[in-house]
């Protein structure tokens, strides 16, 4: 196992295997991480059962533990509280860094906020990894979508397929904004120059109105343009 497949935990000789991009080591990954973090006395931070030191209350230039405190804190007590808070923050960061250091970039965004799910077992681990892989695959499909004029796939089908992909992304909680989806559609029409004037007009109109074009409007205009092209082509033939 090479250095690229492991992660040094807290700059010591203790290393843990990185989570494979395909999830092949999901059966052992949760246990390795949990044991490693436990050995560093960071498990409670990882699972979120520690309590962050309460923020001090300031009143009339003095600091108190809470609103019910009668006596202000001394400089030494304030310093001790600040050190305790800093220690808690450092351990919290160290525990999370272990996880973030063992996953690739595509999985990182899926892991955030789901550490317990990731470490709860093989099936949960695979669910998250496969979800990240699925998202990557769906985005790749959008990026590679291409409409070619006079091909077997008409505009209606082309746009419907892209909407399906967008909906799948929303289902796995990776929704696309109207602007992002419009950008993917625009990119997919790079080999259809006759639709460029329509995009130019829509962009100019939305800029004037100070609003972005909605998915529904964009699809409607493109389908209407496709219908017009189809009618004109049938007449000419």
Short mmCIF file of C-alpha atoms in Angstrom, two decimals:
data_model
loop_
_atom_site.label_atom_id
_atom_site.label_comp_id
_atom_site.label_asym_id
_atom_site.label_seq_id
_atom_site.Cartn_x
_atom_site.Cartn_y
_atom_site.Cartn_z
CA UNK A 1 0.00 0.00 0.00
CA UNK A 2 1.60 3.25 -1.16
CA UNK A 3 1.67 6.62 0.57
CA UNK A 4 -1.10 7.85 -1.73
CA UNK A 5 -3.40 5.18 -0.33
CA UNK A 6 -2.93 6.10 3.33
CA UNK A 7 -3.30 9.17 5.51
CA UNK A 8 -0.91 10.18 8.32
CA UNK A 9 -3.02 10.99 11.35
CA UNK A 10 -1.77 14.00 13.30
CA UNK A 11 1.75 13.86 11.84
CA UNK A 12 2.59 10.58 13.60
CA UNK A 13 3.56 7.17 12.24
CA UNK A 14 -0.05 6.03 12.63
CA UNK A 15 -1.66 5.77 9.19
CA UNK A 16 -5.11 4.73 8.06
CA UNK A 17 -6.19 3.54 4.59
CA UNK A 18 -7.88 6.12 2.43
CA UNK A 19 -11.41 5.43 1.28
CA UNK A 20 -11.20 3.96 -2.22
CA UNK A 21 -13.02 6.01 -4.85
CA UNK A 22 -15.02 2.92 -5.88
CA UNK A 23 -15.86 2.02 -2.28
CA UNK A 24 -14.05 -1.31 -2.50
CA UNK A 25 -12.64 -0.98 1.03
CA UNK A 26 -15.92 0.12 2.65
CA UNK A 27 -16.10 -3.12 4.67
CA UNK A 28 -12.96 -2.16 6.62
CA UNK A 29 -12.71 1.63 6.29
CA UNK A 30 -15.14 2.60 9.11
CA UNK A 31 -13.39 0.37 11.65
CA UNK A 32 -9.91 1.60 10.69
CA UNK A 33 -10.94 5.24 11.05
CA UNK A 34 -12.83 4.72 14.31
CA UNK A 35 -9.96 2.81 15.91
CA UNK A 36 -7.40 5.37 14.78
CA UNK A 37 -9.41 8.32 16.05
CA UNK A 38 -10.12 6.55 19.34
CA UNK A 39 -6.41 5.96 19.88
CA UNK A 40 -5.95 9.72 19.69
CA UNK A 41 -8.78 10.34 22.17
CA UNK A 42 -10.82 12.12 19.52
CA UNK A 43 -13.75 9.74 19.08
CA UNK A 44 -16.24 11.86 21.03
CA UNK A 45 -15.40 14.82 18.82
CA UNK A 46 -15.90 12.72 15.71
CA UNK A 47 -19.34 11.47 16.73
CA UNK A 48 -20.41 14.84 18.11
CA UNK A 49 -20.98 13.99 21.77
CA UNK A 50 -18.61 16.54 23.27
CA UNK A 51 -19.88 19.88 24.52
CA UNK A 52 -18.30 23.06 23.29
CA UNK A 53 -17.40 25.41 26.15
CA UNK A 54 -20.11 28.02 26.50
CA UNK A 55 -19.43 31.51 25.22
CA UNK A 56 -18.75 33.98 28.01
CA UNK A 57 -21.26 36.72 28.72
CA UNK A 58 -19.93 40.28 28.72
CA UNK A 59 -21.65 42.88 30.87
CA UNK A 60 -20.39 46.34 31.82
CA UNK A 61 -16.86 45.46 30.78
CA UNK A 62 -16.74 42.23 32.85
CA UNK A 63 -17.14 38.60 31.77
CA UNK A 64 -19.41 35.97 33.31
CA UNK A 65 -19.99 32.26 32.66
CA UNK A 66 -23.71 32.90 32.17
CA UNK A 67 -26.44 35.36 33.01
CA UNK A 68 -26.97 33.74 36.41
CA UNK A 69 -23.36 34.28 37.56
CA UNK A 70 -23.05 36.78 40.37
CA UNK A 71 -19.30 37.33 40.35
CA UNK A 72 -17.27 38.43 37.30
CA UNK A 73 -14.46 36.19 36.14
CA UNK A 74 -10.88 36.98 36.98
CA UNK A 75 -8.25 37.42 34.26
CA UNK A 76 -6.91 33.95 35.09
CA UNK A 77 -10.36 32.36 34.80
CA UNK A 78 -10.92 34.08 31.47
CA UNK A 79 -7.56 32.86 30.21
CA UNK A 80 -8.32 29.29 31.35
CA UNK A 81 -11.69 29.41 29.58
CA UNK A 82 -10.10 30.67 26.36
CA UNK A 83 -7.51 27.86 26.47
CA UNK A 84 -10.24 25.30 27.08
CA UNK A 85 -12.23 26.61 24.14
CA UNK A 86 -9.17 26.63 21.88
CA UNK A 87 -8.33 23.07 22.88
CA UNK A 88 -11.88 21.96 22.06
CA UNK A 89 -11.76 23.66 18.65
CA UNK A 90 -8.40 22.09 17.83
CA UNK A 91 -9.59 18.58 18.70
CA UNK A 92 -12.78 19.12 16.76
CA UNK A 93 -10.76 20.16 13.70
CA UNK A 94 -8.33 17.25 14.13
CA UNK A 95 -11.13 14.70 14.27
CA UNK A 96 -12.80 16.02 11.13
CA UNK A 97 -9.50 16.40 9.32
CA UNK A 98 -8.94 12.67 9.67
CA UNK A 99 -12.06 12.00 7.64
CA UNK A 100 -11.47 14.72 5.09
CA UNK A 101 -7.91 13.53 4.60
CA UNK A 102 -9.03 10.03 3.69
CA UNK A 103 -11.56 10.82 0.96
CA UNK A 104 -11.18 12.17 -2.56
CA UNK A 105 -12.56 15.54 -3.66
CA UNK A 106 -15.72 14.13 -5.22
CA UNK A 107 -16.60 12.30 -2.00
CA UNK A 108 -15.61 15.19 0.27
CA UNK A 109 -18.76 17.21 -0.41
CA UNK A 110 -20.91 14.14 0.27
CA UNK A 111 -19.15 13.43 3.54
CA UNK A 112 -19.60 16.89 5.04
CA UNK A 113 -22.29 16.68 7.67
CA UNK A 114 -22.58 12.90 7.33
CA UNK A 115 -19.60 11.62 9.32
CA UNK A 116 -21.70 9.37 11.53
CA UNK A 117 -23.41 7.84 8.50
CA UNK A 118 -20.08 7.27 6.78
CA UNK A 119 -18.63 5.44 9.79
CA UNK A 120 -21.75 3.55 10.88
CA UNK A 121 -21.01 0.54 8.71
CA UNK A 122 -20.27 -0.97 5.33
CA UNK A 123 -23.67 -0.30 3.74
CA UNK A 124 -23.81 3.35 4.81
CA UNK A 125 -20.25 3.90 3.63
CA UNK A 126 -21.03 2.40 0.23
CA UNK A 127 -24.23 4.46 -0.02
CA UNK A 128 -22.29 7.70 0.31
CA UNK A 129 -19.47 6.64 -2.02
CA UNK A 130 -21.84 5.34 -4.67
CA UNK A 131 -23.83 8.54 -4.34
CA UNK A 132 -20.71 10.59 -5.07
CA UNK A 133 -19.89 8.38 -8.04
CA UNK A 134 -23.49 8.67 -9.29
CA UNK A 135 -23.36 12.46 -9.04
CA UNK A 136 -20.09 12.54 -10.98
CA UNK A 137 -21.59 10.31 -13.67
CA UNK A 138 -24.73 12.45 -13.99
CA UNK A 139 -22.73 15.67 -14.29
CA UNK A 140 -20.54 14.02 -16.92
CA UNK A 141 -23.68 13.10 -18.88
CA UNK A 142 -24.80 16.72 -18.83
CA UNK A 143 -21.38 17.95 -19.89
CA UNK A 144 -21.26 15.48 -22.77
CA UNK A 145 -24.84 16.03 -23.94
CA UNK A 146 -24.79 17.30 -27.50
CA UNK A 147 -27.60 18.20 -29.87
CA UNK A 148 -26.87 17.90 -33.58
CA UNK A 149 -29.26 19.43 -36.05
CA UNK A 150 -30.98 17.04 -38.48
CA UNK A 151 -29.99 14.05 -36.39
CA UNK A 152 -32.21 11.19 -35.19
CA UNK A 153 -32.65 12.83 -31.76
CA UNK A 154 -34.92 15.85 -32.01
CA UNK A 155 -34.82 18.90 -29.73
CA UNK A 156 -37.77 17.76 -27.63
CA UNK A 157 -36.08 14.44 -26.81
CA UNK A 158 -32.72 16.07 -26.24
CA UNK A 159 -34.10 18.54 -23.70
CA UNK A 160 -36.29 15.90 -22.04
CA UNK A 161 -33.23 13.71 -21.49
CA UNK A 162 -31.34 16.61 -19.92
CA UNK A 163 -34.28 17.37 -17.62
CA UNK A 164 -34.30 13.74 -16.48
CA UNK A 165 -30.63 14.00 -15.54
CA UNK A 166 -31.29 17.26 -13.70
CA UNK A 167 -34.13 15.62 -11.78
CA UNK A 168 -31.90 12.69 -10.82
CA UNK A 169 -29.37 15.15 -9.40
CA UNK A 170 -32.11 16.77 -7.35
CA UNK A 171 -33.16 13.35 -6.04
CA UNK A 172 -29.69 12.77 -4.59
CA UNK A 173 -29.71 16.28 -3.09
CA UNK A 174 -27.39 17.82 -5.67
CA UNK A 175 -29.76 20.27 -7.36
CA UNK A 176 -28.66 22.52 -10.20
CA UNK A 177 -29.56 26.19 -10.28
CA UNK A 178 -31.43 27.59 -13.28
CA UNK A 179 -28.25 29.38 -14.37
CA UNK A 180 -26.16 26.19 -14.20
CA UNK A 181 -28.73 24.12 -16.07
CA UNK A 182 -29.10 26.83 -18.72
CA UNK A 183 -25.33 26.79 -19.12
CA UNK A 184 -25.35 23.02 -19.70
CA UNK A 185 -28.12 23.39 -22.29
CA UNK A 186 -26.26 26.20 -24.04
CA UNK A 187 -23.11 24.07 -24.11
CA UNK A 188 -25.04 21.10 -25.51
CA UNK A 189 -26.09 23.23 -28.51
CA UNK A 190 -22.56 24.11 -29.57
CA UNK A 191 -23.05 22.09 -32.77
CA UNK A 192 -26.41 23.74 -33.51
CA UNK A 193 -25.49 27.26 -34.68
CA UNK A 194 -29.03 28.10 -35.82
CA UNK A 195 -30.09 28.32 -32.16
CA UNK A 196 -27.44 30.87 -31.18
CA UNK A 197 -29.59 33.91 -32.13
CA UNK A 198 -32.32 32.63 -29.79
CA UNK A 199 -29.86 32.42 -26.90
CA UNK A 200 -28.60 35.90 -27.67
CA UNK A 201 -32.14 37.29 -27.61
CA UNK A 202 -33.09 35.49 -24.41
CA UNK A 203 -29.90 36.66 -22.69
CA UNK A 204 -30.50 40.27 -23.73
CA UNK A 205 -34.13 40.18 -22.57
CA UNK A 206 -33.30 38.67 -19.18
CA UNK A 207 -30.51 41.19 -18.61
CA UNK A 208 -32.89 44.03 -19.40
CA UNK A 209 -35.49 42.63 -17.02
CA UNK A 210 -32.88 41.93 -14.36
CA UNK A 211 -33.93 38.30 -14.09
CA UNK A 212 -32.39 34.99 -15.09
CA UNK A 213 -34.20 32.77 -17.58
CA UNK A 214 -36.06 29.90 -15.94
CA UNK A 215 -35.69 26.29 -16.98
CA UNK A 216 -39.30 26.19 -18.15
CA UNK A 217 -38.97 29.33 -20.29
CA UNK A 218 -35.72 28.22 -21.88
CA UNK A 219 -37.09 24.80 -22.78
CA UNK A 220 -40.32 26.29 -24.11
CA UNK A 221 -38.48 28.73 -26.38
CA UNK A 222 -36.12 26.05 -27.68
CA UNK A 223 -38.95 23.64 -28.40
CA UNK A 224 -40.92 26.40 -30.15
CA UNK A 225 -37.88 27.23 -32.23
CA UNK A 226 -37.46 23.54 -33.08
CA UNK A 227 -41.12 23.32 -34.11
CA UNK A 228 -40.70 26.34 -36.38
CA UNK A 229 -37.60 24.82 -37.97
CA UNK A 230 -39.42 21.52 -38.51
CA UNK A 231 -42.39 23.25 -40.15
CA UNK A 232 -40.14 25.33 -42.39
CA UNK A 233 -38.16 22.27 -43.41
CA UNK A 234 -41.31 20.31 -44.28
CA UNK A 235 -42.62 23.21 -46.40
CA UNK A 236 -39.36 23.53 -48.31
CA UNK A 237 -39.41 19.83 -49.07
#
